[in-house]
Amino acid sequence: MSHIARYHRGPEVPLPILYSFRRCPYAIRARLALACAGIRCELREVVLRDKPAEMLAVSAKGTVPVLHVGHDGTQPVAQRVIAESLDIMLWALQQHDPEHWLGCEERAMALIGRNDGEFKWALDRYKYADRYPEKTAVEYREMAEPFLRTLDASLQHSAGLVANRPTLADAAIFPFVRQFSMVDPVWFAASGYKALQRWLSDWLASDLFAAVMTKYPPWRPGDAITLFPADSR
Ligand SMILES: N[C@@H](CCC(=O)N[C@@H](CS)C(=O)NCC(=O)O)C(=O)O
């Protein structure tokens, strides 16, 4: 199979390589944007405790996702490594934004900042409370709740978190709310966050989410190319 693929915009450029980890919420948000934008990649599934040297060679910080654009090929394409999930989302959507996820970046980025800051902090401790014995899991969960209340209040009035449609904010935040809900699904289902529950269910049931959650074996050098999204041609 050739390394040369077509972007939706036409010119022949090398296929970007996406280093990814299926369950990582940052990688999920990046895959959502790439799939939404219709950008084909070569997907390399990473095992976090055994990161490929090829990934570390382009991004020494060692987090996933990493998108390596212009790594190879016959055309003179500028090398570019994008090693932050939000930057990958913006890069993808700036090329093609069929669902209009862009357009309210200021409000989206403010909410995503809270997600990646205070909410992620509390989520990690709620999920792994045994590693953070200063407080109980319930106390950590309570520390996550102001953010959930903000989300739920927005969703009571609109279809998306910052607009009356799903946007960058929804795609970027959904994987973290999913992770939160999975810590104690019974508690989450019984909670008062009804609008948030509906929103989460809709994302979980979406074709887009299904398309980005295909299971792949860990990548090893020399493997045949794995195309992402799986049904892209
Ligand atoms: N700010 C980064 C965070 C990415 C991140 O922390 N990913 C985790 C996996 S969910 C990771 O790669 N951790 C490195 C490790 O566990 O070794 C982003 O938005 O891409």
Short mmCIF file of C-alpha atoms and ligand atoms in Angstrom, two decimals:
data_model
loop_
_atom_site.label_atom_id
_atom_site.label_comp_id
_atom_site.label_asym_id
_atom_site.label_seq_id
_atom_site.Cartn_x
_atom_site.Cartn_y
_atom_site.Cartn_z
CA MET A 1 0.00 0.00 0.00
CA SER A 2 1.33 3.42 -0.89
CA HIS A 3 2.25 6.09 1.63
CA ILE A 4 0.77 8.64 -0.74
CA ALA A 5 -2.83 9.50 -0.06
CA ARG A 6 -5.18 12.26 -1.05
CA TYR A 7 -6.40 14.82 1.40
CA HIS A 8 -9.87 16.05 0.73
CA ARG A 9 -8.28 19.18 -0.76
CA GLY A 10 -6.64 17.26 -3.51
CA PRO A 11 -2.89 17.66 -3.72
CA GLU A 12 -0.87 14.55 -3.21
CA VAL A 13 0.85 14.74 0.13
CA PRO A 14 2.24 12.04 2.39
CA LEU A 15 -0.22 10.40 4.73
CA PRO A 16 0.10 11.89 8.24
CA ILE A 17 1.07 9.44 10.96
CA LEU A 18 -1.05 9.47 14.10
CA TYR A 19 0.46 7.93 17.21
CA SER A 20 -2.53 7.12 19.33
CA PHE A 21 -3.78 5.13 22.30
CA ARG A 22 -7.33 3.91 21.98
CA ARG A 23 -8.59 4.76 25.47
CA CYS A 24 -6.69 8.01 26.02
CA PRO A 25 -9.21 10.89 26.16
CA TYR A 26 -6.72 13.26 24.53
CA ALA A 27 -6.20 10.80 21.68
CA ILE A 28 -9.95 10.26 21.36
CA ARG A 29 -10.56 14.00 20.93
CA ALA A 30 -7.86 14.19 18.28
CA ARG A 31 -9.29 11.19 16.42
CA LEU A 32 -12.80 12.71 16.59
CA ALA A 33 -11.59 15.88 14.87
CA LEU A 34 -9.49 14.03 12.28
CA ALA A 35 -12.41 11.72 11.45
CA CYS A 36 -14.90 14.61 11.38
CA ALA A 37 -12.60 16.52 9.03
CA GLY A 38 -12.20 13.43 6.87
CA ILE A 39 -8.44 13.43 7.11
CA ARG A 40 -6.91 10.05 6.51
CA CYS A 41 -3.94 9.05 8.59
CA GLU A 42 -1.71 6.13 9.18
CA LEU A 43 -2.62 5.07 12.72
CA ARG A 44 0.04 3.66 15.01
CA GLU A 45 -1.41 2.27 18.22
CA VAL A 46 0.96 2.93 21.09
CA VAL A 47 1.50 1.02 24.33
CA LEU A 48 2.26 3.77 26.85
CA ARG A 49 4.74 1.71 28.84
CA ASP A 50 6.61 0.76 25.65
CA LYS A 51 6.51 3.81 23.40
CA PRO A 52 7.97 3.33 19.94
CA ALA A 53 11.35 4.94 19.33
CA GLU A 54 9.89 6.38 16.10
CA MET A 55 7.37 8.37 18.13
CA LEU A 56 9.92 9.55 20.69
CA ALA A 57 12.24 10.59 17.90
CA VAL A 58 9.68 13.10 16.65
CA SER A 59 8.18 14.05 20.03
CA ALA A 60 10.46 13.57 22.99
CA LYS A 61 7.79 14.59 25.51
CA GLY A 62 6.29 11.14 25.05
CA THR A 63 2.58 11.83 25.27
CA VAL A 64 -0.09 10.70 22.85
CA PRO A 65 -1.57 11.81 20.56
CA VAL A 66 1.18 12.86 18.18
CA LEU A 67 0.51 13.73 14.56
CA HIS A 68 3.52 13.63 12.28
CA VAL A 69 2.72 15.41 9.05
CA GLY A 70 4.97 15.22 6.04
CA HIS A 71 7.16 12.47 7.35
CA ASP A 72 7.89 10.87 4.03
CA GLY A 73 6.87 10.88 0.42
CA THR A 74 7.90 12.16 -2.94
CA GLN A 75 6.66 15.71 -2.57
CA PRO A 76 8.56 18.45 -0.73
CA VAL A 77 6.30 18.77 2.30
CA ALA A 78 7.37 20.69 5.38
CA GLN A 79 7.91 18.42 8.35
CA ARG A 80 5.51 19.16 11.12
CA VAL A 81 4.95 17.43 14.43
CA ILE A 82 1.81 18.29 16.37
CA ALA A 83 2.05 16.88 19.86
CA GLU A 84 -0.91 18.48 21.63
CA SER A 85 -4.38 17.08 21.16
CA LEU A 86 -6.05 20.47 20.83
CA ASP A 87 -3.55 21.56 18.20
CA ILE A 88 -4.30 18.39 16.23
CA MET A 89 -8.04 19.17 16.45
CA LEU A 90 -7.53 22.73 15.24
CA TRP A 91 -5.13 21.65 12.49
CA ALA A 92 -7.68 19.13 11.21
CA LEU A 93 -10.70 21.42 11.43
CA GLN A 94 -8.90 24.36 9.85
CA GLN A 95 -8.51 22.21 6.75
CA HIS A 96 -12.05 20.92 6.63
CA ASP A 97 -14.90 21.62 9.01
CA PRO A 98 -18.02 20.01 7.55
CA GLU A 99 -19.93 20.01 10.86
CA HIS A 100 -18.99 23.61 11.73
CA TRP A 101 -17.16 22.69 14.92
CA LEU A 102 -15.19 25.91 14.64
CA GLY A 103 -16.69 29.37 15.01
CA CYS A 104 -16.91 29.78 18.77
CA GLU A 105 -13.33 29.09 19.72
CA GLU A 106 -13.14 31.74 22.42
CA ARG A 107 -15.88 30.17 24.52
CA ALA A 108 -14.80 26.69 23.53
CA MET A 109 -11.21 27.26 24.63
CA ALA A 110 -12.31 28.73 27.96
CA LEU A 111 -14.40 25.64 28.71
CA ILE A 112 -11.74 23.25 27.43
CA GLY A 113 -9.24 25.04 29.68
CA ARG A 114 -11.41 24.24 32.70
CA ASN A 115 -11.79 20.66 31.48
CA ASP A 116 -8.07 20.13 31.02
CA GLY A 117 -7.31 21.91 34.29
CA GLU A 118 -9.63 21.63 37.27
CA PHE A 119 -11.81 18.81 35.91
CA LYS A 120 -8.96 16.57 34.75
CA TRP A 121 -7.19 17.14 38.07
CA ALA A 122 -10.24 15.96 40.02
CA LEU A 123 -11.04 13.19 37.55
CA ASP A 124 -7.58 11.62 37.92
CA ARG A 125 -7.92 11.63 41.69
CA TYR A 126 -11.50 10.34 41.64
CA LYS A 127 -10.51 7.54 39.28
CA TYR A 128 -7.33 6.59 41.12
CA ALA A 129 -8.31 7.64 44.66
CA ASP A 130 -6.08 4.95 46.17
CA ARG A 131 -3.05 6.76 44.73
CA TYR A 132 -4.14 10.06 46.29
CA PRO A 133 -5.04 9.16 49.89
CA GLU A 134 -5.27 12.81 51.05
CA LYS A 135 -8.98 12.74 50.25
CA THR A 136 -11.65 10.15 49.55
CA ALA A 137 -12.98 9.29 46.09
CA VAL A 138 -16.25 10.97 47.00
CA GLU A 139 -14.44 14.18 47.97
CA TYR A 140 -12.55 14.17 44.67
CA ARG A 141 -15.80 13.56 42.83
CA GLU A 142 -17.35 16.53 44.58
CA MET A 143 -14.40 18.62 43.43
CA ALA A 144 -15.24 17.67 39.83
CA GLU A 145 -18.88 18.59 40.19
CA PRO A 146 -18.75 22.38 39.68
CA PHE A 147 -17.58 21.70 36.13
CA LEU A 148 -20.30 19.10 35.58
CA ARG A 149 -22.87 21.61 36.82
CA THR A 150 -21.60 24.16 34.30
CA LEU A 151 -21.87 21.64 31.48
CA ASP A 152 -25.32 20.46 32.53
CA ALA A 153 -26.62 24.02 32.81
CA SER A 154 -25.44 24.84 29.27
CA LEU A 155 -26.96 21.67 27.85
CA GLN A 156 -30.34 22.42 29.39
CA HIS A 157 -30.64 25.31 26.92
CA SER A 158 -28.69 24.26 23.87
CA ALA A 159 -27.67 21.19 21.91
CA GLY A 160 -23.99 21.85 22.45
CA LEU A 161 -21.80 23.13 25.24
CA VAL A 162 -21.07 26.54 23.74
CA ALA A 163 -23.52 26.73 20.83
CA ASN A 164 -26.77 25.19 19.71
CA ARG A 165 -24.81 22.52 17.88
CA PRO A 166 -21.86 20.31 18.74
CA THR A 167 -18.57 22.16 18.38
CA LEU A 168 -14.90 21.79 19.16
CA ALA A 169 -15.80 22.11 22.85
CA ASP A 170 -18.13 19.12 22.83
CA ALA A 171 -15.69 16.87 21.01
CA ALA A 172 -12.79 17.95 23.20
CA ILE A 173 -14.64 17.52 26.50
CA PHE A 174 -16.81 14.47 25.82
CA PRO A 175 -13.98 11.88 26.21
CA PHE A 176 -13.27 13.18 29.71
CA VAL A 177 -16.92 13.15 30.80
CA ARG A 178 -17.09 9.61 29.42
CA GLN A 179 -14.15 8.64 31.58
CA PHE A 180 -15.73 10.33 34.59
CA SER A 181 -19.03 8.51 34.05
CA MET A 182 -17.24 5.17 33.88
CA VAL A 183 -15.67 5.49 37.34
CA ASP A 184 -19.06 4.87 38.96
CA PRO A 185 -21.72 4.44 36.27
CA VAL A 186 -24.46 3.77 38.81
CA TRP A 187 -23.77 7.04 40.61
CA PHE A 188 -23.59 8.95 37.33
CA ALA A 189 -26.87 7.50 36.06
CA ALA A 190 -28.60 8.35 39.34
CA SER A 191 -27.18 11.88 39.47
CA GLY A 192 -29.19 14.96 38.65
CA TYR A 193 -27.15 15.76 35.54
CA LYS A 194 -29.90 14.76 33.14
CA ALA A 195 -28.97 17.04 30.27
CA LEU A 196 -25.36 15.93 30.55
CA GLN A 197 -26.41 12.28 30.61
CA ARG A 198 -28.41 12.75 27.40
CA TRP A 199 -25.51 14.55 25.74
CA LEU A 200 -23.09 11.81 26.78
CA SER A 201 -25.45 9.08 25.54
CA ASP A 202 -25.79 10.83 22.18
CA TRP A 203 -22.02 11.06 21.77
CA LEU A 204 -21.54 7.45 22.84
CA ALA A 205 -24.16 6.29 20.32
CA SER A 206 -22.76 8.38 17.47
CA ASP A 207 -21.28 6.88 14.33
CA LEU A 208 -18.35 9.23 14.73
CA PHE A 209 -17.46 7.84 18.14
CA ALA A 210 -17.79 4.28 16.85
CA ALA A 211 -15.51 5.18 13.96
CA VAL A 212 -12.73 6.39 16.25
CA MET A 213 -12.88 3.49 18.71
CA THR A 214 -11.85 0.66 16.41
CA LYS A 215 -9.40 -1.65 18.18
CA TYR A 216 -5.94 -2.00 16.71
CA PRO A 217 -3.01 -4.12 17.84
CA PRO A 218 0.06 -2.20 19.01
CA TRP A 219 2.09 -0.90 16.10
CA ARG A 220 5.52 -2.35 15.38
CA PRO A 221 8.02 -1.12 12.78
CA GLY A 222 7.51 -2.94 9.52
CA ASP A 223 3.77 -3.49 10.08
CA ALA A 224 1.43 -2.90 7.17
CA ILE A 225 -0.14 0.55 7.25
CA THR A 226 -3.30 0.84 9.33
CA LEU A 227 -5.58 3.43 7.80
CA PHE A 228 -7.55 5.71 10.05
CA PRO A 229 -10.51 6.09 9.90
CA ALA A 230 -10.81 2.39 9.21
CA ASP A 231 -13.34 2.80 6.42
CA SER A 232 -11.38 5.54 4.62
CA ARG A 233 -10.25 4.71 1.14
N1 LIG B 1 -1.52 17.89 26.83
C1 LIG B 1 -1.44 16.64 26.15
C2 LIG B 1 -1.72 15.52 27.15
C3 LIG B 1 -1.66 14.12 26.52
C4 LIG B 1 -1.52 13.04 27.58
O1 LIG B 1 -1.22 13.33 28.75
N2 LIG B 1 -1.69 11.78 27.16
C5 LIG B 1 -1.41 10.69 28.07
C6 LIG B 1 -2.25 9.47 27.79
S1 LIG B 1 -3.96 9.73 28.14
C7 LIG B 1 0.03 10.25 27.87
O2 LIG B 1 0.48 10.11 26.77
N3 LIG B 1 0.75 10.04 28.99
C8 LIG B 1 2.13 9.60 28.90
C9 LIG B 1 2.38 8.35 29.65
O3 LIG B 1 1.46 7.81 30.29
O4 LIG B 1 3.50 7.86 29.57
C10 LIG B 1 -2.42 16.63 24.98
O5 LIG B 1 -3.42 17.35 25.06
O6 LIG B 1 -2.17 15.96 23.96
#
